[in-house]
mmCIF file of C-alpha atoms in Angstrom:
data_model
loop_
_atom_site.group_PDB
_atom_site.id
_atom_site.type_symbol
_atom_site.label_atom_id
_atom_site.label_comp_id
_atom_site.label_asym_id
_atom_site.label_seq_id
_atom_site.Cartn_x
_atom_site.Cartn_y
_atom_site.Cartn_z
ATOM 1 C CA MET A 1 103.144 100.738 97.683
ATOM 2 C CA GLY A 2 104.002 102.387 100.976
ATOM 3 C CA ALA A 3 101.940 103.810 103.812
ATOM 4 C CA GLU A 4 102.825 107.370 102.807
ATOM 5 C CA GLN A 5 101.495 106.786 99.294
ATOM 6 C CA ILE A 6 98.249 105.430 100.725
ATOM 7 C CA ASN A 7 97.947 108.426 103.060
ATOM 8 C CA THR A 8 98.553 110.859 100.185
ATOM 9 C CA VAL A 9 95.828 109.251 98.069
ATOM 10 C CA ARG A 10 93.362 109.359 100.956
ATOM 11 C CA ARG A 11 94.186 113.015 101.691
ATOM 12 C CA PHE A 12 93.674 113.857 98.020
ATOM 13 C CA ASN A 13 90.308 112.069 98.023
ATOM 14 C CA ARG A 14 89.149 113.982 101.101
ATOM 15 C CA THR A 15 90.174 117.332 99.619
ATOM 16 C CA VAL A 16 88.453 116.705 96.305
ATOM 17 C CA SER A 17 85.240 115.282 97.762
ATOM 18 C CA ALA A 18 84.855 118.294 100.051
ATOM 19 C CA ARG A 19 85.822 120.894 97.438
ATOM 20 C CA VAL A 20 83.531 119.719 94.639
ATOM 21 C CA GLY A 21 80.488 119.307 96.876
ATOM 22 C CA VAL A 22 79.810 115.584 96.688
ATOM 23 C CA LEU A 23 79.088 115.489 100.433
ATOM 24 C CA HIS A 24 75.901 117.529 100.016
ATOM 25 C CA ASP A 25 72.429 116.083 99.374
ATOM 26 C CA HIS A 26 71.710 118.982 97.018
ATOM 27 C CA PHE A 27 74.599 118.746 94.556
ATOM 28 C CA LEU A 28 75.250 122.011 92.702
ATOM 29 C CA GLY A 29 72.243 123.507 94.471
ATOM 30 C CA ARG A 30 69.785 121.145 92.767
ATOM 31 C CA ASP A 31 67.266 118.886 94.488
ATOM 32 C CA ARG A 32 69.258 115.675 94.105
ATOM 33 C CA PRO A 33 72.520 114.080 95.335
ATOM 34 C CA VAL A 34 75.639 113.729 93.210
ATOM 35 C CA GLY A 35 74.830 110.131 92.212
ATOM 36 C CA GLU A 36 71.607 111.102 90.453
ATOM 37 C CA ALA A 37 73.191 114.190 88.928
ATOM 38 C CA ARG A 38 76.124 112.222 87.519
ATOM 39 C CA LEU A 39 73.819 109.528 86.161
ATOM 40 C CA LEU A 40 71.665 112.127 84.449
ATOM 41 C CA TRP A 41 74.751 113.660 82.839
ATOM 42 C CA GLU A 42 76.042 110.240 81.759
ATOM 43 C CA VAL A 43 72.815 109.333 79.935
ATOM 44 C CA GLY A 44 73.573 112.138 77.471
ATOM 45 C CA GLU A 45 71.678 113.213 74.399
ATOM 46 C CA ASP A 46 71.758 109.807 72.700
ATOM 47 C CA GLY A 47 70.804 107.671 75.672
ATOM 48 C CA GLN A 48 72.576 104.648 77.159
ATOM 49 C CA THR A 49 71.613 101.128 78.116
ATOM 50 C CA VAL A 50 71.381 100.322 81.813
ATOM 51 C CA ARG A 51 74.356 97.996 81.403
ATOM 52 C CA GLN A 52 76.461 100.728 79.789
ATOM 53 C CA LEU A 53 75.661 103.099 82.638
ATOM 54 C CA ARG A 54 76.462 100.465 85.249
ATOM 55 C CA GLU A 55 79.833 99.681 83.680
ATOM 56 C CA ARG A 56 80.688 103.310 83.045
ATOM 57 C CA LEU A 57 80.061 104.341 86.651
ATOM 58 C CA GLY A 58 81.054 101.090 88.373
ATOM 59 C CA LEU A 59 77.712 100.771 90.183
ATOM 60 C CA ASP A 60 75.945 97.583 91.202
ATOM 61 C CA SER A 61 72.595 96.720 89.636
ATOM 62 C CA GLY A 62 70.509 97.420 92.728
ATOM 63 C CA TYR A 63 71.916 100.894 93.351
ATOM 64 C CA ILE A 64 71.710 102.062 89.747
ATOM 65 C CA SER A 65 68.115 100.785 89.574
ATOM 66 C CA ARG A 66 67.202 102.920 92.597
ATOM 67 C CA LEU A 67 68.849 105.987 91.050
ATOM 68 C CA LEU A 68 67.050 105.448 87.742
ATOM 69 C CA ARG A 69 63.693 104.943 89.442
ATOM 70 C CA SER A 70 64.154 108.248 91.259
ATOM 71 C CA LEU A 71 65.009 110.089 88.026
ATOM 72 C CA GLU A 72 62.109 108.401 86.255
ATOM 73 C CA SER A 73 59.646 109.381 88.997
ATOM 74 C CA ASP A 74 60.846 112.994 88.631
ATOM 75 C CA GLY A 75 60.080 112.829 84.912
ATOM 76 C CA LEU A 76 63.705 113.272 83.875
ATOM 77 C CA VAL A 77 64.315 109.923 82.118
ATOM 78 C CA THR A 78 62.382 107.115 80.479
ATOM 79 C CA MET A 79 63.466 103.477 80.254
ATOM 80 C CA GLU A 80 62.503 101.597 77.119
ATOM 81 C CA PRO A 81 63.185 97.948 76.218
ATOM 82 C CA GLN A 82 65.103 97.404 73.009
ATOM 83 C CA PRO A 83 62.975 95.923 70.199
ATOM 84 C CA GLY A 84 65.361 93.030 69.572
ATOM 85 C CA ASP A 85 65.867 92.082 73.228
ATOM 86 C CA LYS A 86 63.299 93.086 75.843
ATOM 87 C CA ARG A 87 65.801 92.359 78.616
ATOM 88 C CA VAL A 88 67.981 95.278 77.464
ATOM 89 C CA ARG A 89 66.650 98.654 78.575
ATOM 90 C CA THR A 90 67.708 101.972 77.094
ATOM 91 C CA VAL A 91 67.627 105.089 79.272
ATOM 92 C CA LEU A 92 66.646 108.308 77.488
ATOM 93 C CA LEU A 93 66.368 111.895 78.687
ATOM 94 C CA THR A 94 62.982 113.554 78.601
ATOM 95 C CA ASP A 95 62.635 117.234 77.701
ATOM 96 C CA ALA A 96 62.704 117.992 81.425
ATOM 97 C CA GLY A 97 65.813 115.806 81.752
ATOM 98 C CA ARG A 98 67.607 117.706 78.996
ATOM 99 C CA THR A 99 66.745 120.981 80.678
ATOM 100 C CA GLU A 100 68.026 119.726 84.032
ATOM 101 C CA ARG A 101 71.208 118.403 82.413
ATOM 102 C CA ALA A 102 71.847 121.818 80.854
ATOM 103 C CA VAL A 103 71.512 123.438 84.273
ATOM 104 C CA LEU A 104 73.947 120.925 85.752
ATOM 105 C CA ASP A 105 76.406 121.617 82.938
ATOM 106 C CA ARG A 106 76.257 125.358 83.548
ATOM 107 C CA ARG A 107 76.677 125.015 87.306
ATOM 108 C CA SER A 108 79.519 122.506 86.848
ATOM 109 C CA ASP A 109 81.310 125.099 84.736
ATOM 110 C CA GLU A 110 80.766 127.648 87.467
ATOM 111 C CA LEU A 111 82.147 125.251 90.095
ATOM 112 C CA ALA A 112 85.230 124.568 87.968
ATOM 113 C CA GLY A 113 85.728 128.300 87.576
ATOM 114 C CA SER A 114 85.480 128.789 91.337
ATOM 115 C CA LEU A 115 88.313 126.294 91.843
ATOM 116 C CA LEU A 116 90.564 128.217 89.457
ATOM 117 C CA ALA A 117 89.571 131.780 90.325
ATOM 118 C CA PRO A 118 91.628 132.184 93.562
ATOM 119 C CA LEU A 119 94.809 131.043 91.806
ATOM 120 C CA ASN A 120 97.217 133.093 89.747
ATOM 121 C CA THR A 121 97.913 132.248 86.097
ATOM 122 C CA ALA A 122 100.854 129.960 86.832
ATOM 123 C CA GLN A 123 98.978 128.135 89.576
ATOM 124 C CA ARG A 124 95.996 127.580 87.303
ATOM 125 C CA ALA A 125 98.215 126.068 84.644
ATOM 126 C CA ARG A 126 99.859 123.784 87.210
ATOM 127 C CA LEU A 127 96.524 122.646 88.619
ATOM 128 C CA VAL A 128 95.007 121.916 85.200
ATOM 129 C CA THR A 129 98.114 120.017 84.110
ATOM 130 C CA ALA A 130 98.132 118.011 87.339
ATOM 131 C CA MET A 131 94.425 117.236 86.973
ATOM 132 C CA ALA A 132 94.957 115.988 83.425
ATOM 133 C CA GLU A 133 97.714 113.671 84.640
ATOM 134 C CA VAL A 134 95.610 112.396 87.536
ATOM 135 C CA ASP A 135 92.716 111.778 85.164
ATOM 136 C CA ARG A 136 94.972 109.783 82.830
ATOM 137 C CA LEU A 137 96.415 107.677 85.638
ATOM 138 C CA LEU A 138 93.047 107.012 87.261
ATOM 139 C CA THR A 139 91.701 105.962 83.874
ATOM 140 C CA ALA A 140 94.653 103.599 83.474
ATOM 141 C CA ALA A 141 93.853 102.101 86.874
ATOM 142 C CA THR A 142 90.270 101.490 85.715
ATOM 143 C CA VAL A 143 91.322 99.267 82.787
ATOM 144 C CA THR A 144 90.739 95.547 83.339
ATOM 145 C CA VAL A 145 92.661 92.764 81.579
ATOM 146 C CA GLU A 146 91.089 89.332 81.227
ATOM 147 C CA ALA A 147 91.917 86.110 79.400
ATOM 148 C CA VAL A 148 89.093 85.237 76.980
ATOM 149 C CA ASP A 149 88.473 82.823 74.153
ATOM 150 C CA PRO A 150 89.850 84.261 70.887
ATOM 151 C CA ARG A 151 86.369 83.813 69.386
ATOM 152 C CA HIS A 152 84.799 86.032 72.056
ATOM 153 C CA PRO A 153 83.062 89.041 70.441
ATOM 154 C CA ASP A 154 85.361 91.485 72.240
ATOM 155 C CA ALA A 155 88.435 89.579 71.026
ATOM 156 C CA GLU A 156 87.152 89.545 67.460
ATOM 157 C CA HIS A 157 86.352 93.271 67.665
ATOM 158 C CA CYS A 158 89.942 94.015 68.720
ATOM 159 C CA LEU A 159 91.428 91.835 65.999
ATOM 160 C CA ARG A 160 89.271 93.428 63.299
ATOM 161 C CA SER A 161 90.326 96.864 64.497
ATOM 162 C CA TYR A 162 93.959 95.753 64.594
ATOM 163 C CA PHE A 163 93.887 94.403 61.035
ATOM 164 C CA THR A 164 92.171 97.572 59.796
ATOM 165 C CA GLU A 165 94.899 99.712 61.341
ATOM 166 C CA LEU A 166 97.662 97.558 59.838
ATOM 167 C CA GLN A 167 96.029 97.886 56.426
ATOM 168 C CA GLU A 168 96.203 101.669 56.781
ATOM 169 C CA ARG A 169 99.725 101.882 58.237
ATOM 170 C CA PHE A 170 101.714 99.291 56.311
ATOM 171 C CA GLU A 171 103.207 100.540 53.066
ATOM 172 C CA THR A 172 102.109 97.321 51.330
ATOM 173 C CA GLY A 173 98.759 97.131 53.117
ATOM 174 C CA PHE A 174 97.868 94.094 55.201
ATOM 175 C CA ASP A 175 96.187 90.861 54.142
ATOM 176 C CA PRO A 176 95.527 88.475 57.071
ATOM 177 C CA ALA A 177 95.552 85.557 54.629
ATOM 178 C CA LEU A 178 99.248 86.197 53.891
ATOM 179 C CA SER A 179 100.326 86.627 57.512
ATOM 180 C CA LEU A 180 101.441 83.864 59.873
ATOM 181 C CA LEU A 181 98.312 84.268 61.971
ATOM 182 C CA PRO A 182 97.855 81.774 64.804
ATOM 183 C CA ASP A 183 94.590 79.904 64.598
ATOM 184 C CA ALA A 184 92.176 80.205 67.507
ATOM 185 C CA GLY A 185 93.335 76.903 68.962
ATOM 186 C CA GLU A 186 96.898 78.206 69.338
ATOM 187 C CA LEU A 187 95.626 80.986 71.608
ATOM 188 C CA ARG A 188 93.548 78.752 73.872
ATOM 189 C CA PRO A 189 94.845 76.856 76.916
ATOM 190 C CA PRO A 190 96.973 74.827 77.059
ATOM 191 C CA ARG A 191 98.552 75.936 73.766
ATOM 192 C CA GLY A 192 98.241 79.633 74.499
ATOM 193 C CA LEU A 193 95.976 82.395 75.744
ATOM 194 C CA PHE A 194 94.382 85.621 74.572
ATOM 195 C CA LEU A 195 93.998 88.766 76.683
ATOM 196 C CA VAL A 196 91.449 91.530 76.196
ATOM 197 C CA ALA A 197 91.631 94.897 77.953
ATOM 198 C CA ARG A 198 88.424 96.785 78.682
ATOM 199 C CA LEU A 199 87.672 100.308 79.858
ATOM 200 C CA HIS A 200 84.162 100.752 81.258
ATOM 201 C CA GLY A 201 83.187 97.532 79.509
ATOM 202 C CA GLU A 202 84.512 98.640 76.102
ATOM 203 C CA PRO A 203 87.266 96.468 74.548
ATOM 204 C CA ILE A 204 90.313 98.676 73.977
ATOM 205 C CA GLY A 205 93.163 96.250 73.408
ATOM 206 C CA CYS A 206 94.302 92.667 72.996
ATOM 207 C CA ALA A 207 97.390 90.477 73.116
ATOM 208 C CA GLY A 208 97.969 86.799 72.450
ATOM 209 C CA LEU A 209 100.543 84.345 73.765
ATOM 210 C CA LYS A 210 101.505 81.157 71.950
ATOM 211 C CA LEU A 211 102.898 78.351 74.096
ATOM 212 C CA PRO A 212 104.034 75.749 71.560
ATOM 213 C CA PRO A 213 105.482 72.585 73.101
ATOM 214 C CA GLY A 214 109.247 72.427 72.947
ATOM 215 C CA ALA A 215 109.607 75.975 71.617
ATOM 216 C CA PRO A 216 109.852 79.524 73.038
ATOM 217 C CA ALA A 217 106.693 81.403 73.984
ATOM 218 C CA GLU A 218 105.661 83.987 71.422
ATOM 219 C CA ILE A 219 103.632 87.195 71.658
ATOM 220 C CA LYS A 220 101.120 87.665 68.850
ATOM 221 C CA ARG A 221 98.591 90.321 67.873
ATOM 222 C CA MET A 222 99.206 92.929 70.546
ATOM 223 C CA TRP A 223 97.107 96.005 69.848
ATOM 224 C CA VAL A 224 95.828 99.019 71.787
ATOM 225 C CA ALA A 225 93.063 101.289 70.530
ATOM 226 C CA PRO A 226 94.374 104.730 69.489
ATOM 227 C CA HIS A 227 92.315 106.583 72.107
ATOM 228 C CA ALA A 228 93.812 104.387 74.868
ATOM 229 C CA ARG A 229 97.482 104.701 73.936
ATOM 230 C CA ARG A 230 98.665 106.928 76.758
ATOM 231 C CA LEU A 231 97.490 104.611 79.512
ATOM 232 C CA GLY A 232 100.540 102.343 79.671
ATOM 233 C CA LEU A 233 98.533 99.398 78.405
ATOM 234 C CA GLY A 234 101.189 98.100 76.006
ATOM 235 C CA ARG A 235 103.696 97.804 78.850
ATOM 236 C CA ARG A 236 101.022 96.238 81.038
ATOM 237 C CA PHE A 237 100.284 93.623 78.369
ATOM 238 C CA LEU A 238 103.986 92.761 78.091
ATOM 239 C CA THR A 239 104.316 92.373 81.854
ATOM 240 C CA GLU A 240 101.238 90.155 82.034
ATOM 241 C CA LEU A 241 102.361 87.973 79.138
ATOM 242 C CA GLU A 242 105.871 87.609 80.577
ATOM 243 C CA GLU A 243 104.405 86.476 83.902
ATOM 244 C CA ARG A 244 102.104 84.026 82.137
ATOM 245 C CA ALA A 245 104.996 82.640 80.095
ATOM 246 C CA VAL A 246 107.092 82.134 83.237
ATOM 247 C CA GLY A 247 104.112 80.497 84.912
ATOM 248 C CA HIS A 248 104.092 77.960 82.095
ATOM 249 C CA GLY A 249 107.770 77.212 82.634
ATOM 250 C CA ARG A 250 109.123 79.279 79.724
ATOM 251 C CA ASP A 251 112.363 81.250 79.942
ATOM 252 C CA LEU A 252 112.410 82.760 76.443
ATOM 253 C CA LEU A 253 109.838 85.082 74.899
ATOM 254 C CA ARG A 254 109.737 86.066 71.230
ATOM 255 C CA LEU A 255 107.869 88.477 68.995
ATOM 256 C CA ASP A 256 108.116 90.000 65.530
ATOM 257 C CA THR A 257 106.914 93.367 64.250
ATOM 258 C CA ASN A 258 106.791 95.709 61.273
ATOM 259 C CA GLU A 259 109.053 98.754 60.821
ATOM 260 C CA ALA A 260 105.970 100.979 60.453
ATOM 261 C CA LEU A 261 105.131 100.339 64.118
ATOM 262 C CA ALA A 262 107.930 102.521 65.465
ATOM 263 C CA ALA A 263 106.302 103.121 68.847
ATOM 264 C CA ALA A 264 105.935 99.370 69.362
ATOM 265 C CA VAL A 265 109.578 98.774 68.415
ATOM 266 C CA GLY A 266 110.627 101.394 70.964
ATOM 267 C CA LEU A 267 108.425 99.822 73.628
ATOM 268 C CA TYR A 268 109.890 96.354 73.099
ATOM 269 C CA ARG A 269 113.441 97.639 73.335
ATOM 270 C CA SER A 270 112.677 99.654 76.468
ATOM 271 C CA CYS A 271 111.185 96.531 78.066
ATOM 272 C CA GLY A 272 114.352 94.484 77.575
ATOM 273 C CA PHE A 273 113.724 92.767 74.255
ATOM 274 C CA GLU A 274 116.813 92.356 72.078
ATOM 275 C CA GLU A 275 116.765 92.227 68.287
ATOM 276 C CA VAL A 276 117.766 88.841 66.830
ATOM 277 C CA PRO A 277 117.913 87.227 63.371
ATOM 278 C CA ALA A 278 114.595 86.207 61.848
ATOM 279 C CA PHE A 279 113.133 83.113 63.502
ATOM 280 C CA ASN A 280 110.093 82.785 61.208
ATOM 281 C CA ASP A 281 108.935 83.637 57.685
ATOM 282 C CA GLU A 282 106.396 86.332 58.625
ATOM 283 C CA PRO A 283 106.113 88.395 55.403
ATOM 284 C CA TYR A 284 105.109 91.577 57.252
ATOM 285 C CA ALA A 285 107.962 91.486 59.799
ATOM 286 C CA HIS A 286 111.115 93.621 59.671
ATOM 287 C CA HIS A 287 112.243 93.113 63.273
ATOM 288 C CA TRP A 288 112.478 89.985 65.409
ATOM 289 C CA PHE A 289 112.981 90.205 69.175
ATOM 290 C CA GLU A 290 113.724 87.889 72.089
ATOM 291 C CA LYS A 291 113.763 88.337 75.824
ATOM 292 C CA ARG A 292 115.241 85.990 78.402
ATOM 293 C CA LEU A 293 113.047 85.557 81.469
ATOM 294 C CA ASN A 294 113.767 84.447 84.996
ATOM 295 C CA ARG A 295 111.294 83.074 87.509
ATOM 296 C CA ALA A 296 110.134 86.588 88.435
ATOM 297 C CA GLY A 297 109.408 87.440 84.804
ATOM 298 C CA GLU A 298 112.309 89.892 84.646
ATOM 299 C CA TRP A 299 114.892 90.325 81.962
ATOM 300 C CA GLN A 300 118.140 88.437 82.184
ATOM 301 C CA GLY A 301 120.613 90.710 80.434
#
């Protein structure tokens, strides 16, 4: 990234922070700063645990505790321990909190309208489209990718979701017992690894890498949750796995896939994978791909 890109991002941040009123102690004309107002909105009608709020807003424990204590002292929220685990606290809106949240919603709508009102129809459309794109890209930048044990609850959640989707999309259905599934040991160091992507603490994707001795590295079980499929995560997984494979001294990367997964097939081809004859007996595969890697993890074509 260049200095001009950094300067543009900072200029954008200054414009937005000033225009939407986050610099004021009385956000939207209410008797609280933006942090408390946003937290109150985030609690929502169904409530959230303190951990969920912390991960959603990216706040440290001390700061979010101070915000919650302030809202609680104003009678806007209550914090109740969960019956099964007293260490987990659920934040709930009181009647006064729901009323205040409704006021914030109405005034937020008015603020959004004030941003659009001075613009003509074409300018409004351009601004809304640009905002949607910025929102998507900022969300993509919020996603974290971490190597975990394949028996981790988040990994197992992703795999269950993946298998359920394959069952629905494959013409023949999908039975994990019939597939060449790697066992957990094949996706643990040093024989492999398993990545999980999270957005605000929620697992939204996974990808495994097999590193069998004396054989090419192989990508297995790459999946992205449907609601996260415009964030570039599939391409990010491929880049990460290529770099990991190179780091383990591999120069060839393989994968197989089903014809029903057309978007995945297109992604692999666009990322430099070339179709090759079948290199395994996977009953659900219609396409087999390979990619030559150099030391930078780039395609040798």
